[in-house]
Amino acid sequence: MAKNQVKLSKRAIEALPPASPGKRDTYGIQDHKGLELRVTPNGVKTFSLVKRVKGGVPERVTLGKFGEIPLEQVKSKALTNLAAMADGKSMAGRNRLTRSQVTLKELFDDFLEHRQNRRGAYLSEVTKRGYRYDFANHLSKLENRQLSAIRGLDIDTLHKKIGKTHKTGANRVLALVSSLYSYAIERKFYQGPNPAQGIKKFPEDSRERVIEPDEMPKFFDAVLSHSSATIRDFVLICLFTGARRSNVLSMRWSDVNLDRGVWIVPRTKGGVPQTVALPAPAVEILKARQENVDSEFVFPGTGKSGHLTEPKKGWDEIRKSAGLPDLRLHDLRRTFGSWQANAGASLHIVGKSLGHKSAQSTQIYARLNLEPVRASVDNATALMLEAAGFVRKNGGGQ
């Protein structure tokens, strides 16, 4: 047991010297029975709680390292563990996660594998990919830190740093940290405060970029003159369906019925399937591809996924050629919905065609069949083709 005593203060603990080579010094914490601080020859200082449980066996529970865990949390964790020990519960056999010694990376990996939404659905691969990107680019420097060692100041500083160049990205990382800690608290991996709590998000300007009527001709010229048939077809299917890029990239022939003009997206961003009405131009593109593509995927690729994964180079060439440098791939989805609305489609129809879900509109969507959606899709597609300089025939674009 500890003989020397030290105050639970930053100044007092920082003043403690390293232990002699081959030894480890142990200090008791004043006014906190059972709370100890061990110091190694390298100067590493670790808090632990020592108490006898049933049978008189002394048990030591490590609480965290000085400099990584706030002193207030040392006291709160000690009290939590003392309460459990008073009931005769052994702490040594508890899972490492439940002792709040889990690192941010360990939590992140568990989060990706086991996190479920309110409907019981697990994270989609698209969502996981986005989380992995944000973690690798912004949180990797904290990945080996224990949850209790990451403070609100750390996250606030990181949020402001990212926000200097990318406010939306900064807010996304902040939301990820908040979700990770909420998950840790829910699973009882962690009992402290959420370090993302109370940090204000940066105001974001809503993006309303769409392809305007006067831009359609040069956009189509750029697309149709691109050297890659795969990129050409991919971009046009994105525009003619309003589907998310990830869903179009992973599109399978087994999910497409060209005779009926229907594409079943097995899993959308919301974790549910979606029925997409394919307009005539999209059906023609897919029929042509079906004759020349020998793959289970509509847009095959050479990587592990088996399908095209990153059309960025081709897309950059198209928007540069069209003189539309600020146009993003996701703007094609927004363009599709905007042209539907401008053609007179109701917001419910637009929402149905885009696969949007909300508590207020779900019941309304359930009463809709695909025909009014198809009519709206066909009309919007025809209008875009007409604006691009193509001849409009029978409500469809040729």
Short mmCIF file of C-alpha atoms in Angstrom, two decimals, residues 109-398:
data_model
loop_
_atom_site.label_atom_id
_atom_site.label_comp_id
_atom_site.label_asym_id
_atom_site.label_seq_id
_atom_site.Cartn_x
_atom_site.Cartn_y
_atom_site.Cartn_z
CA ASP A 109 -14.42 0.00 -34.95
CA ASP A 110 -17.11 -1.29 -32.60
CA PHE A 111 -19.42 1.54 -33.67
CA LEU A 112 -19.09 0.66 -37.37
CA GLU A 113 -19.81 -3.00 -36.70
CA HIS A 114 -22.65 -2.80 -34.20
CA ARG A 115 -24.35 0.61 -34.45
CA GLN A 116 -28.05 0.35 -35.31
CA ASN A 117 -30.64 3.04 -36.00
CA ARG A 118 -34.08 3.21 -34.41
CA ARG A 119 -35.44 0.79 -36.98
CA GLY A 120 -32.77 -1.75 -36.08
CA ALA A 121 -30.85 -1.30 -39.36
CA TYR A 122 -27.05 -1.35 -39.31
CA LEU A 123 -24.94 1.35 -40.93
CA SER A 124 -24.86 1.14 -44.71
CA GLU A 125 -21.54 0.67 -46.50
CA VAL A 126 -21.91 4.16 -47.95
CA THR A 127 -22.27 5.67 -44.49
CA LYS A 128 -19.35 3.62 -43.18
CA ARG A 129 -17.17 4.80 -46.03
CA GLY A 130 -17.93 8.42 -45.16
CA TYR A 131 -17.21 7.84 -41.48
CA ARG A 132 -13.91 6.10 -42.27
CA TYR A 133 -12.88 9.01 -44.47
CA ASP A 134 -13.59 11.59 -41.76
CA PHE A 135 -11.93 9.50 -39.05
CA ALA A 136 -8.78 8.86 -41.08
CA ASN A 137 -8.40 12.49 -42.13
CA HIS A 138 -9.34 14.27 -38.93
CA LEU A 139 -9.52 11.97 -35.89
CA SER A 140 -6.60 9.60 -36.46
CA LYS A 141 -4.31 11.69 -34.25
CA LEU A 142 -6.63 10.95 -31.33
CA GLU A 143 -7.24 7.29 -32.13
CA ASN A 144 -4.93 5.87 -29.45
CA ARG A 145 -6.26 8.15 -26.72
CA GLN A 146 -8.64 6.67 -24.16
CA LEU A 147 -12.15 8.07 -24.26
CA SER A 148 -11.74 9.69 -20.87
CA ALA A 149 -8.58 11.45 -22.06
CA ILE A 150 -10.29 13.36 -24.88
CA ARG A 151 -11.69 16.65 -23.67
CA GLY A 152 -14.12 19.17 -25.03
CA LEU A 153 -11.23 21.56 -25.67
CA ASP A 154 -9.58 18.95 -27.93
CA ILE A 155 -12.70 18.61 -30.06
CA ASP A 156 -13.43 22.35 -30.09
CA THR A 157 -9.88 23.07 -31.28
CA LEU A 158 -10.13 20.40 -33.97
CA HIS A 159 -13.55 21.68 -35.09
CA LYS A 160 -12.25 25.24 -35.48
CA LYS A 161 -9.14 24.07 -37.32
CA ILE A 162 -11.14 22.12 -39.91
CA GLY A 163 -13.68 24.94 -40.15
CA LYS A 164 -11.08 27.40 -41.40
CA THR A 165 -11.24 25.73 -44.80
CA HIS A 166 -14.26 23.42 -44.68
CA LYS A 167 -17.16 24.36 -42.42
CA THR A 168 -19.38 21.52 -43.59
CA GLY A 169 -16.61 18.98 -43.03
CA ALA A 170 -15.94 20.41 -39.56
CA ASN A 171 -19.59 20.03 -38.61
CA ARG A 172 -19.62 16.49 -39.96
CA VAL A 173 -16.63 15.51 -37.80
CA LEU A 174 -18.24 17.13 -34.77
CA ALA A 175 -21.41 15.11 -35.38
CA LEU A 176 -19.35 11.92 -35.69
CA VAL A 177 -17.61 12.52 -32.36
CA SER A 178 -20.95 13.22 -30.69
CA SER A 179 -22.43 10.01 -32.13
CA LEU A 180 -19.42 7.95 -31.04
CA TYR A 181 -19.60 9.13 -27.44
CA SER A 182 -23.38 8.78 -27.29
CA TYR A 183 -22.91 5.21 -28.48
CA ALA A 184 -20.19 4.61 -25.87
CA ILE A 185 -22.42 5.92 -23.09
CA GLU A 186 -25.37 3.86 -24.35
CA ARG A 187 -23.26 0.69 -24.40
CA LYS A 188 -21.74 1.58 -21.00
CA PHE A 189 -18.22 1.75 -22.41
CA TYR A 190 -17.85 5.21 -20.96
CA GLN A 191 -19.41 7.21 -18.13
CA GLY A 192 -18.05 10.73 -18.61
CA PRO A 193 -19.31 13.77 -20.51
CA ASN A 194 -19.63 13.90 -24.30
CA PRO A 195 -16.73 16.15 -25.43
CA ALA A 196 -18.73 17.33 -28.47
CA GLN A 197 -21.57 18.62 -26.32
CA GLY A 198 -22.00 22.37 -26.27
CA ILE A 199 -19.77 23.05 -29.29
CA LYS A 200 -21.64 25.19 -31.80
CA LYS A 201 -21.69 24.09 -35.40
CA PHE A 202 -20.61 26.50 -38.12
CA PRO A 203 -23.48 28.03 -40.10
CA GLU A 204 -23.69 26.38 -43.51
CA ASP A 205 -25.03 27.89 -46.70
CA SER A 206 -27.59 25.59 -48.28
CA ARG A 207 -26.50 24.57 -51.76
CA GLU A 208 -29.05 25.11 -54.50
CA ARG A 209 -26.89 24.54 -57.59
CA VAL A 210 -28.75 22.94 -60.48
CA ILE A 211 -28.17 22.82 -64.22
CA GLU A 212 -30.14 25.73 -65.66
CA PRO A 213 -31.90 25.60 -69.06
CA ASP A 214 -29.21 27.69 -70.80
CA GLU A 215 -26.52 25.35 -69.40
CA MET A 216 -28.11 22.12 -70.60
CA PRO A 217 -26.77 22.23 -74.21
CA LYS A 218 -23.13 22.69 -73.22
CA PHE A 219 -23.51 20.13 -70.42
CA PHE A 220 -24.83 17.47 -72.80
CA ASP A 221 -22.18 18.35 -75.39
CA ALA A 222 -19.49 17.77 -72.77
CA VAL A 223 -21.01 14.49 -71.59
CA LEU A 224 -21.64 13.01 -75.04
CA SER A 225 -18.18 13.98 -76.30
CA HIS A 226 -16.36 12.34 -73.37
CA SER A 227 -14.02 9.55 -74.44
CA SER A 228 -15.25 6.98 -71.90
CA ALA A 229 -18.58 5.31 -72.60
CA THR A 230 -18.75 4.18 -68.97
CA ILE A 231 -18.39 7.75 -67.67
CA ARG A 232 -20.88 9.05 -70.25
CA ASP A 233 -23.50 6.48 -69.33
CA PHE A 234 -22.88 6.82 -65.60
CA VAL A 235 -23.41 10.59 -65.63
CA LEU A 236 -26.58 10.32 -67.75
CA ILE A 237 -28.08 7.62 -65.52
CA CYS A 238 -27.38 9.84 -62.50
CA LEU A 239 -29.15 12.74 -64.22
CA PHE A 240 -32.10 10.75 -65.59
CA THR A 241 -32.87 8.92 -62.34
CA GLY A 242 -31.84 11.40 -59.64
CA ALA A 243 -30.33 8.44 -57.78
CA ARG A 244 -27.43 8.85 -55.40
CA ARG A 245 -23.99 8.38 -56.88
CA SER A 246 -23.20 5.40 -54.64
CA ASN A 247 -26.36 3.57 -55.74
CA VAL A 248 -25.66 4.14 -59.43
CA LEU A 249 -22.05 3.01 -59.04
CA SER A 250 -23.12 -0.30 -57.44
CA MET A 251 -26.10 -0.86 -59.79
CA ARG A 252 -26.58 -4.55 -60.64
CA TRP A 253 -28.30 -6.04 -63.68
CA SER A 254 -30.22 -8.37 -61.37
CA ASP A 255 -31.95 -5.33 -59.86
CA VAL A 256 -33.01 -3.88 -63.23
CA ASN A 257 -36.10 -4.83 -65.25
CA LEU A 258 -35.75 -3.07 -68.61
CA ASP A 259 -39.05 -4.42 -69.94
CA ARG A 260 -40.93 -2.76 -67.10
CA GLY A 261 -38.57 0.20 -66.85
CA VAL A 262 -37.91 -0.38 -63.16
CA TRP A 263 -34.77 -0.44 -61.03
CA ILE A 264 -34.92 -1.77 -57.46
CA VAL A 265 -32.23 -0.18 -55.29
CA PRO A 266 -31.74 -2.86 -52.58
CA ARG A 267 -30.48 -0.48 -49.92
CA THR A 268 -30.54 3.29 -49.91
CA LYS A 269 -28.89 5.75 -47.55
CA GLY A 270 -31.87 5.34 -45.23
CA GLY A 271 -31.31 1.58 -45.10
CA VAL A 272 -34.46 0.67 -47.05
CA PRO A 273 -35.07 -0.45 -50.64
CA GLN A 274 -36.32 1.99 -53.29
CA THR A 275 -38.16 1.46 -56.56
CA VAL A 276 -36.87 3.78 -59.27
CA ALA A 277 -38.91 4.49 -62.41
CA LEU A 278 -36.54 4.46 -65.40
CA PRO A 279 -37.42 6.97 -68.13
CA ALA A 280 -37.12 5.92 -71.77
CA PRO A 281 -33.66 7.50 -72.35
CA ALA A 282 -32.28 5.67 -69.32
CA VAL A 283 -33.73 2.36 -70.55
CA GLU A 284 -32.07 2.89 -73.95
CA ILE A 285 -28.69 3.56 -72.33
CA LEU A 286 -28.98 0.45 -70.16
CA LYS A 287 -30.07 -1.77 -73.07
CA ALA A 288 -27.02 -0.68 -75.04
CA ARG A 289 -24.75 -1.35 -72.08
CA GLN A 290 -26.30 -4.76 -71.45
CA GLU A 291 -25.21 -5.87 -74.92
CA ASN A 292 -21.60 -4.87 -74.32
CA VAL A 293 -20.99 -5.33 -70.59
CA ASP A 294 -20.07 -8.78 -69.29
CA SER A 295 -20.39 -8.23 -65.54
CA GLU A 296 -22.96 -8.45 -62.75
CA PHE A 297 -22.55 -4.69 -62.40
CA VAL A 298 -23.86 -2.14 -64.85
CA PHE A 299 -20.69 -0.07 -64.37
CA PRO A 300 -17.92 -2.63 -63.75
CA GLY A 301 -14.56 -1.72 -62.28
CA THR A 302 -11.19 -3.34 -61.68
CA GLY A 303 -11.09 -2.93 -57.88
CA LYS A 304 -12.18 -5.26 -55.07
CA SER A 305 -15.78 -4.06 -55.20
CA GLY A 306 -16.14 -5.19 -58.80
CA HIS A 307 -17.75 -1.93 -59.86
CA LEU A 308 -16.70 1.62 -60.68
CA THR A 309 -15.88 3.41 -57.43
CA GLU A 310 -14.43 6.83 -58.24
CA PRO A 311 -15.56 8.72 -61.36
CA LYS A 312 -13.92 11.95 -60.15
CA LYS A 313 -11.42 12.27 -63.00
CA GLY A 314 -14.04 11.76 -65.70
CA TRP A 315 -16.48 14.09 -63.96
CA ASP A 316 -13.86 16.82 -63.61
CA GLU A 317 -13.16 16.55 -67.34
CA ILE A 318 -16.86 16.90 -68.16
CA ARG A 319 -17.55 19.93 -66.00
CA LYS A 320 -14.36 21.62 -67.21
CA SER A 321 -15.32 20.99 -70.82
CA ALA A 322 -18.85 22.31 -70.15
CA GLY A 323 -17.52 25.43 -68.47
CA LEU A 324 -19.33 24.51 -65.24
CA PRO A 325 -16.45 24.21 -62.72
CA ASP A 326 -18.72 24.58 -59.67
CA LEU A 327 -21.04 21.73 -60.65
CA ARG A 328 -20.88 18.66 -58.41
CA LEU A 329 -22.10 15.14 -59.09
CA HIS A 330 -24.71 15.46 -56.35
CA ASP A 331 -26.07 18.51 -58.17
CA LEU A 332 -27.39 16.12 -60.83
CA ARG A 333 -29.74 14.68 -58.22
CA ARG A 334 -30.81 18.18 -57.24
CA THR A 335 -31.24 19.08 -60.91
CA PHE A 336 -33.48 16.08 -61.48
CA GLY A 337 -35.79 17.03 -58.60
CA SER A 338 -35.78 20.71 -59.56
CA TRP A 339 -36.79 20.03 -63.15
CA GLN A 340 -39.57 17.74 -61.94
CA ALA A 341 -40.91 20.49 -59.67
CA ASN A 342 -40.65 23.08 -62.44
CA ALA A 343 -42.65 20.75 -64.67
CA GLY A 344 -45.50 20.84 -62.18
CA ALA A 345 -44.86 17.72 -60.10
CA SER A 346 -45.96 17.90 -56.46
CA LEU A 347 -43.33 17.80 -53.74
CA HIS A 348 -44.64 14.39 -52.68
CA ILE A 349 -44.05 13.02 -56.18
CA VAL A 350 -40.57 14.53 -56.26
CA GLY A 351 -39.84 13.04 -52.84
CA LYS A 352 -41.07 9.63 -53.96
CA SER A 353 -38.89 9.63 -57.07
CA LEU A 354 -35.83 10.66 -55.07
CA GLY A 355 -36.47 8.14 -52.30
CA HIS A 356 -36.83 10.80 -49.61
CA LYS A 357 -38.36 9.68 -46.30
CA SER A 358 -39.82 11.69 -43.43
CA ALA A 359 -42.25 11.04 -40.61
CA GLN A 360 -44.84 13.35 -42.14
CA SER A 361 -44.68 12.12 -45.69
CA THR A 362 -44.20 8.36 -45.29
CA GLN A 363 -47.94 7.66 -45.11
CA ILE A 364 -48.58 9.78 -48.17
CA TYR A 365 -45.82 8.00 -50.10
CA ALA A 366 -47.34 4.65 -49.17
CA ARG A 367 -50.55 5.60 -51.00
CA LEU A 368 -48.74 6.52 -54.22
CA ASN A 369 -48.26 4.08 -57.05
CA LEU A 370 -45.41 4.31 -59.53
CA GLU A 371 -47.40 5.67 -62.48
CA PRO A 372 -47.63 9.33 -61.45
CA VAL A 373 -43.98 9.14 -60.48
CA ARG A 374 -43.10 7.67 -63.87
CA ALA A 375 -45.09 10.40 -65.66
CA SER A 376 -43.21 13.07 -63.72
CA VAL A 377 -39.85 11.43 -64.36
CA ASP A 378 -40.55 11.08 -68.09
CA ASN A 379 -41.68 14.68 -68.34
CA ALA A 380 -38.68 16.10 -66.49
CA THR A 381 -36.27 14.00 -68.56
CA ALA A 382 -37.91 15.11 -71.79
CA LEU A 383 -37.70 18.76 -70.76
CA MET A 384 -33.99 18.45 -69.98
CA LEU A 385 -33.33 16.84 -73.36
CA GLU A 386 -35.42 19.47 -75.10
CA ALA A 387 -33.43 22.23 -73.38
CA ALA A 388 -30.24 20.51 -74.50
CA GLY A 389 -31.38 20.77 -78.12
CA PHE A 390 -32.81 17.30 -78.64
CA VAL A 391 -36.20 16.71 -80.27
CA ARG A 392 -39.03 15.88 -77.85
CA LYS A 393 -41.28 12.99 -78.89
CA ASN A 394 -44.43 11.78 -77.22
CA GLY A 395 -43.48 13.06 -73.78
CA GLY A 396 -40.05 11.43 -73.93
CA GLY A 397 -36.63 12.56 -75.10
CA GLN A 398 -34.97 11.06 -78.14
#
